[in-house]
Short mmCIF file of C-alpha atoms in Angstrom, two decimals:
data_model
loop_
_atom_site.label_atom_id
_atom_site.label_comp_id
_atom_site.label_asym_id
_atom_site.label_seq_id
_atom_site.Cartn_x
_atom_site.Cartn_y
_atom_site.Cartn_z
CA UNK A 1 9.80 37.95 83.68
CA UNK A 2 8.01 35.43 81.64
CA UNK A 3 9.90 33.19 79.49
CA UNK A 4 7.91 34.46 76.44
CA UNK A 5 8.49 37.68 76.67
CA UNK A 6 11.83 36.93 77.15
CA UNK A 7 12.16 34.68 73.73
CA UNK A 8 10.34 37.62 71.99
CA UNK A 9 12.82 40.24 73.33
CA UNK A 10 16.04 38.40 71.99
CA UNK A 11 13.98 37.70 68.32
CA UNK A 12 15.20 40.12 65.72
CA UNK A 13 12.19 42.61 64.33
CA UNK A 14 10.21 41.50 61.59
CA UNK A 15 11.62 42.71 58.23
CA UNK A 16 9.17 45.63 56.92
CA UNK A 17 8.08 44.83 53.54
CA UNK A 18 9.47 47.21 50.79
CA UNK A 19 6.93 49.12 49.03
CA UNK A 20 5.81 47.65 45.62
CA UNK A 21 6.67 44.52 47.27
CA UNK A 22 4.66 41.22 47.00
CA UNK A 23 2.16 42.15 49.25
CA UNK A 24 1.60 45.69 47.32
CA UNK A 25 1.43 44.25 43.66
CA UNK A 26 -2.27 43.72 41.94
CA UNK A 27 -3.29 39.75 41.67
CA UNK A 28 -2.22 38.78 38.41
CA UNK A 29 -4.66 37.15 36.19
CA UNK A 30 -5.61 36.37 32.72
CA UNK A 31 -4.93 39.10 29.98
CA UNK A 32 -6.88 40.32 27.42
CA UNK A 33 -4.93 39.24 24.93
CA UNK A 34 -4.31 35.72 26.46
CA UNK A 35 -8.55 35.61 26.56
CA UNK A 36 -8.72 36.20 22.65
CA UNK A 37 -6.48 33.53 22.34
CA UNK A 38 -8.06 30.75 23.96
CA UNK A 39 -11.37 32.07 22.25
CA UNK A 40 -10.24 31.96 18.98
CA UNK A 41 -11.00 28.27 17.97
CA UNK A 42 -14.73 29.47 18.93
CA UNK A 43 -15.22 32.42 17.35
CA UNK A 44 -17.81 30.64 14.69
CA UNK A 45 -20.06 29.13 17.56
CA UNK A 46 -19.93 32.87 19.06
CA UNK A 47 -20.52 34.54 16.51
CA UNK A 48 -23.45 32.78 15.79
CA UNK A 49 -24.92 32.86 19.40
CA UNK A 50 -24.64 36.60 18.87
CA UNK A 51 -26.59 36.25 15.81
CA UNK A 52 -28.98 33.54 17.62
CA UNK A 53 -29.14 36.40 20.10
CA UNK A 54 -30.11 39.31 17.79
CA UNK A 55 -32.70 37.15 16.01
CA UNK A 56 -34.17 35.99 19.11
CA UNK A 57 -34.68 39.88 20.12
CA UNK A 58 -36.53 40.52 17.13
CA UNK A 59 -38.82 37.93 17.27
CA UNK A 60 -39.59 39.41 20.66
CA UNK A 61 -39.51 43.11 19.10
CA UNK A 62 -41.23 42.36 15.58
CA UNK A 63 -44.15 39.87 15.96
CA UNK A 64 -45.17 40.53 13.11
CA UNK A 65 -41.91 39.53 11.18
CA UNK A 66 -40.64 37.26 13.25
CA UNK A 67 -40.89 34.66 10.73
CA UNK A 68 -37.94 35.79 9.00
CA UNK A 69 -35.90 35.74 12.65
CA UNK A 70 -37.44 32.43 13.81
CA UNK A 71 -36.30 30.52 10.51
CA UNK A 72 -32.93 32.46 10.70
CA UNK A 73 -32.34 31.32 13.86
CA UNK A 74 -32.84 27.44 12.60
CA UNK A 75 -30.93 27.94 8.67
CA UNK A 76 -27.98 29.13 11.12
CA UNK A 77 -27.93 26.15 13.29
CA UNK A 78 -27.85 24.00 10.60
CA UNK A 79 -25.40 25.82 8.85
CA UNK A 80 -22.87 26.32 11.64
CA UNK A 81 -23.51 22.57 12.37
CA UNK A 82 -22.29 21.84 8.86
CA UNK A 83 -18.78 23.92 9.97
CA UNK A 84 -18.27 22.34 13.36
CA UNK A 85 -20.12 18.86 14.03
CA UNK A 86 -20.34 19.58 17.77
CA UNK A 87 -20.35 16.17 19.60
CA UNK A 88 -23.87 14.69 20.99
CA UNK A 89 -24.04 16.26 24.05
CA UNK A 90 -23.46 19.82 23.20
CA UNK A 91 -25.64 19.44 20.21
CA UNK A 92 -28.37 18.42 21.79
CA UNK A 93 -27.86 21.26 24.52
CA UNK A 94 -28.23 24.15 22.16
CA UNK A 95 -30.68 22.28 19.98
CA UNK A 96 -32.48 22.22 23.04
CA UNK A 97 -31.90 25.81 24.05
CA UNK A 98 -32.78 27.38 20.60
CA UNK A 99 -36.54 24.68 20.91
CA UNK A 100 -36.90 26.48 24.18
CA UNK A 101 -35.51 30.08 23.43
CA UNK A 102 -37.66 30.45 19.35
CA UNK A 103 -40.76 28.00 21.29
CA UNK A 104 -40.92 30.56 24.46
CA UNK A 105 -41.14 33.21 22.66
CA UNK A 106 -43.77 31.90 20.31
CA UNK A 107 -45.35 30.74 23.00
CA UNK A 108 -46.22 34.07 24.82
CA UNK A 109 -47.45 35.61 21.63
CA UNK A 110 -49.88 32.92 21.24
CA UNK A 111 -51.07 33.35 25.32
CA UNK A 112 -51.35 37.00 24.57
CA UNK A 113 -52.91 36.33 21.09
CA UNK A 114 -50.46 38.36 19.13
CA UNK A 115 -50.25 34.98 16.69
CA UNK A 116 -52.06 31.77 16.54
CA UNK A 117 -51.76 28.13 18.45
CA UNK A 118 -50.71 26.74 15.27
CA UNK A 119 -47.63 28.92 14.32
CA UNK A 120 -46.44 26.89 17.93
CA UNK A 121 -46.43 23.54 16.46
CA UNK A 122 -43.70 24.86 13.45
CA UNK A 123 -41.13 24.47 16.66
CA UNK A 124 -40.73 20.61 17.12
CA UNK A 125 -41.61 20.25 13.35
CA UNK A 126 -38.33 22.29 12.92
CA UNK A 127 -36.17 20.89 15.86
CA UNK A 128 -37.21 17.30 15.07
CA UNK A 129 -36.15 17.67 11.09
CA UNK A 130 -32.66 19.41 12.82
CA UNK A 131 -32.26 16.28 14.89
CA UNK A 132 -32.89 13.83 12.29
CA UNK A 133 -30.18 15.43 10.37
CA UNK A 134 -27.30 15.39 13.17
CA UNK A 135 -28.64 11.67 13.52
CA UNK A 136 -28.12 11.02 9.77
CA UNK A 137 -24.84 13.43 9.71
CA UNK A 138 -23.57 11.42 12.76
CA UNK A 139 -23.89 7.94 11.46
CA UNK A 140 -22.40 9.29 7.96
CA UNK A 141 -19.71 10.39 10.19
CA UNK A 142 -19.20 6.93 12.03
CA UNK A 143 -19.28 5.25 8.74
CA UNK A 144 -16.61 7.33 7.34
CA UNK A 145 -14.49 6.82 10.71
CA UNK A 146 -14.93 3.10 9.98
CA UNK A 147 -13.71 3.36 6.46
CA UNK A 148 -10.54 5.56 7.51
CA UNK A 149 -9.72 2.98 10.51
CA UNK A 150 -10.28 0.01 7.31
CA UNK A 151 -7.76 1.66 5.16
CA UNK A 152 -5.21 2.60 8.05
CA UNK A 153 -5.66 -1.11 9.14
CA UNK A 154 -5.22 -2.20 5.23
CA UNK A 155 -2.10 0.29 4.58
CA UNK A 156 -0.19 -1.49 8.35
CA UNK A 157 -0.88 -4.90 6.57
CA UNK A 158 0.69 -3.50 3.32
CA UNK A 159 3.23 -2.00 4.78
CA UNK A 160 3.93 -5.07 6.67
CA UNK A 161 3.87 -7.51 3.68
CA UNK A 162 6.19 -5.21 1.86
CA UNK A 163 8.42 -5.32 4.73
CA UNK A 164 8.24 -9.20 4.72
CA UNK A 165 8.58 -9.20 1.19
CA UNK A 166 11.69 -7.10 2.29
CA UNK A 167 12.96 -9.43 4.07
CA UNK A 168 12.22 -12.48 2.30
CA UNK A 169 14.50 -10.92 -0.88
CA UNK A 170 17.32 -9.74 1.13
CA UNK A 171 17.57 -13.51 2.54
CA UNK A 172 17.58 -14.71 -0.85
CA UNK A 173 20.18 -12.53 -2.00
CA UNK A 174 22.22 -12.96 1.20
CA UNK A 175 21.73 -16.71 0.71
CA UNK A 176 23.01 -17.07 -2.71
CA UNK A 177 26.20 -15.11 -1.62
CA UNK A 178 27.19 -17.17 1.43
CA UNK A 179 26.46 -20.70 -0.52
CA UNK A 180 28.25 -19.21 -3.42
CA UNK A 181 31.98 -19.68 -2.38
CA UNK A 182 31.78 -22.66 -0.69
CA UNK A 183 29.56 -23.99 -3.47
CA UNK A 184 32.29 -23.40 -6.03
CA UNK A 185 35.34 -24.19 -3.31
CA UNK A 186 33.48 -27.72 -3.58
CA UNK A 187 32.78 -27.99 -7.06
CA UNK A 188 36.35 -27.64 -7.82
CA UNK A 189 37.52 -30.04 -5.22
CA UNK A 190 34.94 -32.82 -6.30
CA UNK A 191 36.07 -32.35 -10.12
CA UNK A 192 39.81 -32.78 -9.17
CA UNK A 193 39.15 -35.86 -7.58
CA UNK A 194 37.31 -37.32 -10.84
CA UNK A 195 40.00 -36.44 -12.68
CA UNK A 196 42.74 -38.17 -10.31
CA UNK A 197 40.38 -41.31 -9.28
CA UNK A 198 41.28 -44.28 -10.63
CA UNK A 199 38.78 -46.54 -9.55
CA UNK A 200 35.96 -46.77 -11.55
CA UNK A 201 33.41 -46.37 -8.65
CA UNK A 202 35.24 -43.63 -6.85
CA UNK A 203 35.20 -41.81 -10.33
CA UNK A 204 31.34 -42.48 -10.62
CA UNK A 205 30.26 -40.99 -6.96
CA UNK A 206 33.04 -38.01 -7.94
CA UNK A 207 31.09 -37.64 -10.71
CA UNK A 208 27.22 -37.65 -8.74
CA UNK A 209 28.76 -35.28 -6.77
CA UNK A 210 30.32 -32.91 -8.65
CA UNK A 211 26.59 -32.88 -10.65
CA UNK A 212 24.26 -31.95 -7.87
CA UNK A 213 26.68 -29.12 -6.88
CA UNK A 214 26.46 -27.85 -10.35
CA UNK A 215 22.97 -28.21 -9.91
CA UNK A 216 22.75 -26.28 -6.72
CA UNK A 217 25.24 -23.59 -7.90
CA UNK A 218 22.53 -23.06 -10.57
CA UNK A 219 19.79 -22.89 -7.89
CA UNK A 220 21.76 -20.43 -5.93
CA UNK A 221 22.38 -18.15 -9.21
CA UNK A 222 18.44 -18.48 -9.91
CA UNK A 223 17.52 -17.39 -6.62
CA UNK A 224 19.74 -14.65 -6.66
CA UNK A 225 18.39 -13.06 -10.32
CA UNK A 226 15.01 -13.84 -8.94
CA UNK A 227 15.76 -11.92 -5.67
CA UNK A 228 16.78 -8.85 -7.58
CA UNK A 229 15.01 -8.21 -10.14
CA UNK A 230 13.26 -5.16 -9.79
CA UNK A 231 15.63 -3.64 -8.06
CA UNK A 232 17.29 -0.38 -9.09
CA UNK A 233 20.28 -1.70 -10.77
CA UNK A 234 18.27 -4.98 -12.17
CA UNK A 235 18.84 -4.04 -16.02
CA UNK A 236 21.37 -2.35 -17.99
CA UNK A 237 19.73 -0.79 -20.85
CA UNK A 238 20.96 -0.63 -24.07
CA UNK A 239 19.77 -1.35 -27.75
CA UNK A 240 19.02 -4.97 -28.69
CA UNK A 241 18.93 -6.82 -32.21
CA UNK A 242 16.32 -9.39 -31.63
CA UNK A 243 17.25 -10.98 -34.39
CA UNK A 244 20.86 -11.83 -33.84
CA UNK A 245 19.58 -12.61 -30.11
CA UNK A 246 17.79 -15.86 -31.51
CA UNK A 247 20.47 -16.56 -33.68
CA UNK A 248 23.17 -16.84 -31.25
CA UNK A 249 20.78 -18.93 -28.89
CA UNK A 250 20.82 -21.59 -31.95
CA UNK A 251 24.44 -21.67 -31.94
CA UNK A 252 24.27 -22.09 -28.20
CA UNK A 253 21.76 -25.23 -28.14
CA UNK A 254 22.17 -27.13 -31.36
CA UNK A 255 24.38 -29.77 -30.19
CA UNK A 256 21.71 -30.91 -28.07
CA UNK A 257 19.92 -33.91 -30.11
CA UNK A 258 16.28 -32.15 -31.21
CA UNK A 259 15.44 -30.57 -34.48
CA UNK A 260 15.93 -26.97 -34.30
CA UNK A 261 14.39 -24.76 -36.27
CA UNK A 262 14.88 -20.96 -37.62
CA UNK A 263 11.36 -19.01 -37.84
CA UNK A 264 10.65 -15.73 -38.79
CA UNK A 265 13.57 -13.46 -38.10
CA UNK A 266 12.34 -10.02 -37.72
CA UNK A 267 15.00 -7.28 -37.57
CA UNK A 268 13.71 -5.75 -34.47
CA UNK A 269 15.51 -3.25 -31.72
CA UNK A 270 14.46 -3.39 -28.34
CA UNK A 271 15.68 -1.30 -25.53
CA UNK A 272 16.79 -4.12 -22.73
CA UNK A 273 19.67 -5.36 -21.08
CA UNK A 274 21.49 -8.00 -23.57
CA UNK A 275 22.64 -10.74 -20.96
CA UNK A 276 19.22 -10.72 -19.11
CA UNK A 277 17.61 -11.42 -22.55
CA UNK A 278 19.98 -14.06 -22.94
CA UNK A 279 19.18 -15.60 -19.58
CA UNK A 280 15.35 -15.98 -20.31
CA UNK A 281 15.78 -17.12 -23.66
CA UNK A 282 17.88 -19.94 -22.35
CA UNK A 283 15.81 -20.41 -19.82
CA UNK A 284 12.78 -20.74 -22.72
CA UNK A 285 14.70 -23.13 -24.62
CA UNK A 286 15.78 -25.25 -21.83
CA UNK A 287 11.98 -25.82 -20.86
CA UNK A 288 11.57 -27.08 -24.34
CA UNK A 289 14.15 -29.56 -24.20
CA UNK A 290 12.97 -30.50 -20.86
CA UNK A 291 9.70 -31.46 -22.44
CA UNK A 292 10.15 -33.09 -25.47
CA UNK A 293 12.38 -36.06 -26.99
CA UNK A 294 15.26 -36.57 -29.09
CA UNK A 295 14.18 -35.66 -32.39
CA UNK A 296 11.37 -33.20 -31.52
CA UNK A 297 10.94 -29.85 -32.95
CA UNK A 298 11.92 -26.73 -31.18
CA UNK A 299 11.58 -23.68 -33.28
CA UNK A 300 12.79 -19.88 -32.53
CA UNK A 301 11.28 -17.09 -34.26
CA UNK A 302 10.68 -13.46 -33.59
CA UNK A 303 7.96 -11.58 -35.44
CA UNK A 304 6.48 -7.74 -34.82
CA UNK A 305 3.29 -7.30 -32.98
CA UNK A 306 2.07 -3.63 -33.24
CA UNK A 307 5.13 -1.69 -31.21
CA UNK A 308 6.40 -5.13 -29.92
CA UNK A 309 8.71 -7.59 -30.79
CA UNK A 310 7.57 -11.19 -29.87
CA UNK A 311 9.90 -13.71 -29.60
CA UNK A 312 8.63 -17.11 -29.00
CA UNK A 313 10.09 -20.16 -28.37
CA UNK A 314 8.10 -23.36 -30.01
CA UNK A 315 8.28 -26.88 -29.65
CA UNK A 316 6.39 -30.15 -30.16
CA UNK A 317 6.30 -32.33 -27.31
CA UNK A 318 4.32 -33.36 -24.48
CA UNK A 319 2.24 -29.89 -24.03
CA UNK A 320 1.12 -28.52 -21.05
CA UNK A 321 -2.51 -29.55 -19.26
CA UNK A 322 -5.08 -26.87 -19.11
CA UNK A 323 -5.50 -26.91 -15.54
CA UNK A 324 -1.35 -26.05 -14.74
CA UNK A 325 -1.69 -22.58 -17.44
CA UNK A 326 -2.88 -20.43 -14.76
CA UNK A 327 0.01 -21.21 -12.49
CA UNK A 328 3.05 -22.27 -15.09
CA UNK A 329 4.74 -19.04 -14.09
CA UNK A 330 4.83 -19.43 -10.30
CA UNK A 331 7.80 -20.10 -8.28
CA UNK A 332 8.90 -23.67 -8.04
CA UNK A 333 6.10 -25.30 -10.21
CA UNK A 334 6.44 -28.09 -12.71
CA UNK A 335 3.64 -28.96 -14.96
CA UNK A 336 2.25 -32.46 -14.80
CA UNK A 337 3.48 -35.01 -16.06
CA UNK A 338 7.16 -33.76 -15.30
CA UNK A 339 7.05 -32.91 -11.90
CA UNK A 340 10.15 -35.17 -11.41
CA UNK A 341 13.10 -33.33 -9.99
CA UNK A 342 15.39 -34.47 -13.25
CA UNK A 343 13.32 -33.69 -15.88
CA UNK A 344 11.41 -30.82 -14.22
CA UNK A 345 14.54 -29.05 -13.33
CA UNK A 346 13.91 -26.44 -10.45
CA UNK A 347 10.66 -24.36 -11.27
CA UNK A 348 12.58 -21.49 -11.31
CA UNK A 349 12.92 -21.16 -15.17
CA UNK A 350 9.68 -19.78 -16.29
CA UNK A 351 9.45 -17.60 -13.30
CA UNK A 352 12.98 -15.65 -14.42
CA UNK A 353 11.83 -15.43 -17.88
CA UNK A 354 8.42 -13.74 -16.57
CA UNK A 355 10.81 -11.22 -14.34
CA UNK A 356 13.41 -10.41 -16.93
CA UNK A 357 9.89 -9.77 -19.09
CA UNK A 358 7.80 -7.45 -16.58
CA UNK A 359 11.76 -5.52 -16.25
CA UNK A 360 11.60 -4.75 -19.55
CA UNK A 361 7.71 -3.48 -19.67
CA UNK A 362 6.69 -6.36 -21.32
CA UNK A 363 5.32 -9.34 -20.75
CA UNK A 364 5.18 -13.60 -21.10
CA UNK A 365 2.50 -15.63 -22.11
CA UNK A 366 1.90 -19.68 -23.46
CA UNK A 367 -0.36 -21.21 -25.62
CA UNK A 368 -0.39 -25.08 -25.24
CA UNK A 369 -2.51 -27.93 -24.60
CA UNK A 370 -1.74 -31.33 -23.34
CA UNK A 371 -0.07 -33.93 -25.91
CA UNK A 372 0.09 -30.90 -28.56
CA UNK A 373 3.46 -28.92 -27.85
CA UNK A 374 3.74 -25.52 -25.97
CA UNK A 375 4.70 -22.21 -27.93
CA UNK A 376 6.37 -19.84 -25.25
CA UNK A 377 6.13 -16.20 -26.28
CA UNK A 378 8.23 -12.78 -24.73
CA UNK A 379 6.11 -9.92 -25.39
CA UNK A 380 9.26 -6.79 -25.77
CA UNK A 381 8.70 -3.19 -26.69
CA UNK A 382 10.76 -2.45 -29.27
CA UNK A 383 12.04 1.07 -30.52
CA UNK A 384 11.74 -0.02 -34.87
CA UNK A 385 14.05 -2.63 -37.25
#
């Protein structure tokens, strides 16, 4: 006995497929429904080709109206072009299929002299104006593409400025709070020790010291109002007597040796946050008496300007040059010819007043020129006297 007959003797039988079994059930495939599916996005291009297709078939069956079919044919391309802007390639395809299909027809009725050789020549007339308008249509197309890629690439620089912006503010305001405390920790120290020194020149650096961290407490609080204003919680509205506002800023700065001055007084109401009002009008007056001399005029006055209340802040020193107007409000500028650190202070004082303004929904403006004095003027909304 062969060994192969002997392996196939001692393998078990084959299992006999079950009926309905693999073997038995019909090759699946595509259903009818999954067909419609996947057609639907081009049910517009077919159901023009069927269109294309009845036209072309009478053209063929009516020569004598197939005028009305061959022009159909080429209104509906251009129409269904309108819909989908097919890419190049495919256009070109059918624009070349419909030349050929509406031409070939043509084209036999002229050999059998059902219509004449010129009716022929109405074909590349026709698909060269089609062409010429998915050429136009096309570069439209890439021109508007260009535009939309422009403003995408415009709205990521935006978007990254604001963040920067973002981050530039919350440094500031993170800034101020950690050199607050040990700002403060060190004013206090420094003071205590020019109280307690008794040596004249230990008293006098006590006394350099315990000024520049004033000063720099006052940089840090500047930073911080500049940092937030426009923020939610910037202003805490409530009504406002103009009128007693310039009042008490009098009472505030007349010990300092200049002539002040009482203007007009107009009893004006403006919706605004008191203390923030306070703080630019300060900072005003403390621009004056950075720029002018014992026994110069500084005059405050507030006066109604259509629904406004102005209040302006005059004085008659040095002025300020033509050419520093346009940037007086920026951060950290100081107008010419006091652009020294003690008498220009930090450059932060016009640029407050101009934030505390726009929170309000108003505005600050200047009218000066060199050697003539500067009048400072808060533009306010105001509500009535």
């Amino acid at each position: 006995m062969r060994t192969q007959d002997l392996v196939r003797r001692q393998q078990p039988p084959a299992p006999v497929p079950e009926a309905g079994g693999p073997r038995d059930r019909p090759a699946t495939g595509p259903t009818p429904r999954g067909v419609l599916r996947r057609l639907r996005p081009f049910r517009l291009d077919i159901a023009w080709a069927a269109f294309a297709g009845l036209n072309l078939a009478a053209m063929r069956l009516f020569p004598a109206w197939q005028t009305v079919p061959f022009l159909a044919i080429w209104v509906s391309l251009t129409v269904i072009y309108g819909f989908r802007l097919w890419r190049l390639q495919p256009t070109i395809l059918t624009l070349a299929a419909v030349t050929l299909a509406t031409g070939g027809i043509i084209g036999v009725q002229v050999i059998k002299g059902e219509q004449d050789a010129d009716y022929l020549a109405e074909v590349p007339l026709i698909a060269l104006m089609f062409l010429v308008m998915v050429l136009h249509g096309r570069r439209r197309l890439a021109a508007t593409q260009e535009r939309l890629t422009a403003m995408e690439q415009v709205q990521r620089v935006s978007q990254e400025n604001l963040r920067l912006l973002e981050q530039q503010r919350q440094f500031l305001v993170d800034a101020s709070h950690e050199l607050g405390t040990p700002i403060t920790v060190a004013l206090g120290h420094a003071e205590l020790i020019e109280q307690a020194a008794t040596d004249q020149g230990m008293a006098a650096d006590a006394r350099v010291v315990t000024g520049e961290l004033a000063r720099l407490r006052r940089l840090t609080n500047r930073l911080l109002l500049l940092a937030s204003a426009g923020t939610p919680g910037f202003l805490q509205v409530a009504p406002v007597a103009t009128d007693s506002l310039i009042l008490d800023a009098l009472e505030r700065w007349g010990h300092v040796p200049r002539h002040w001055r009482l203007g007009e007084a107009a009893e004006a109401t403006v919706p605004g946050d008191a203390d923030r009002l306070v703080v630019a009008l300060d900072a005003l007056l403390e621009n004056a008496v950075a720029h002018t001399e014992p026994g110069d005029r500084i005059e405050v006055s507030v006066r109604l300007e259509e629904a406004n209340a102005v209040i302006a802040v005059a004085d008659s020193g040095c002025g300020i040059p033509s050419a520093d107007l346009d940037h007086i409000f920026g951060r950290f500028t100081r107008a010419e010819p006091y652009r020294s650190r003690k008498a220009g202070g930090f450059g932060l004082g016009l640029p407050i007043v101009q934030a505390i303004a726009e929170a309000h929904h108003g505005s600050v403006r200047v009218h000066s020129a060199s050697g003539q004095g500067a009048t400072f003027e808060m533009v306010i909304p105001a509500t009535g006297g």
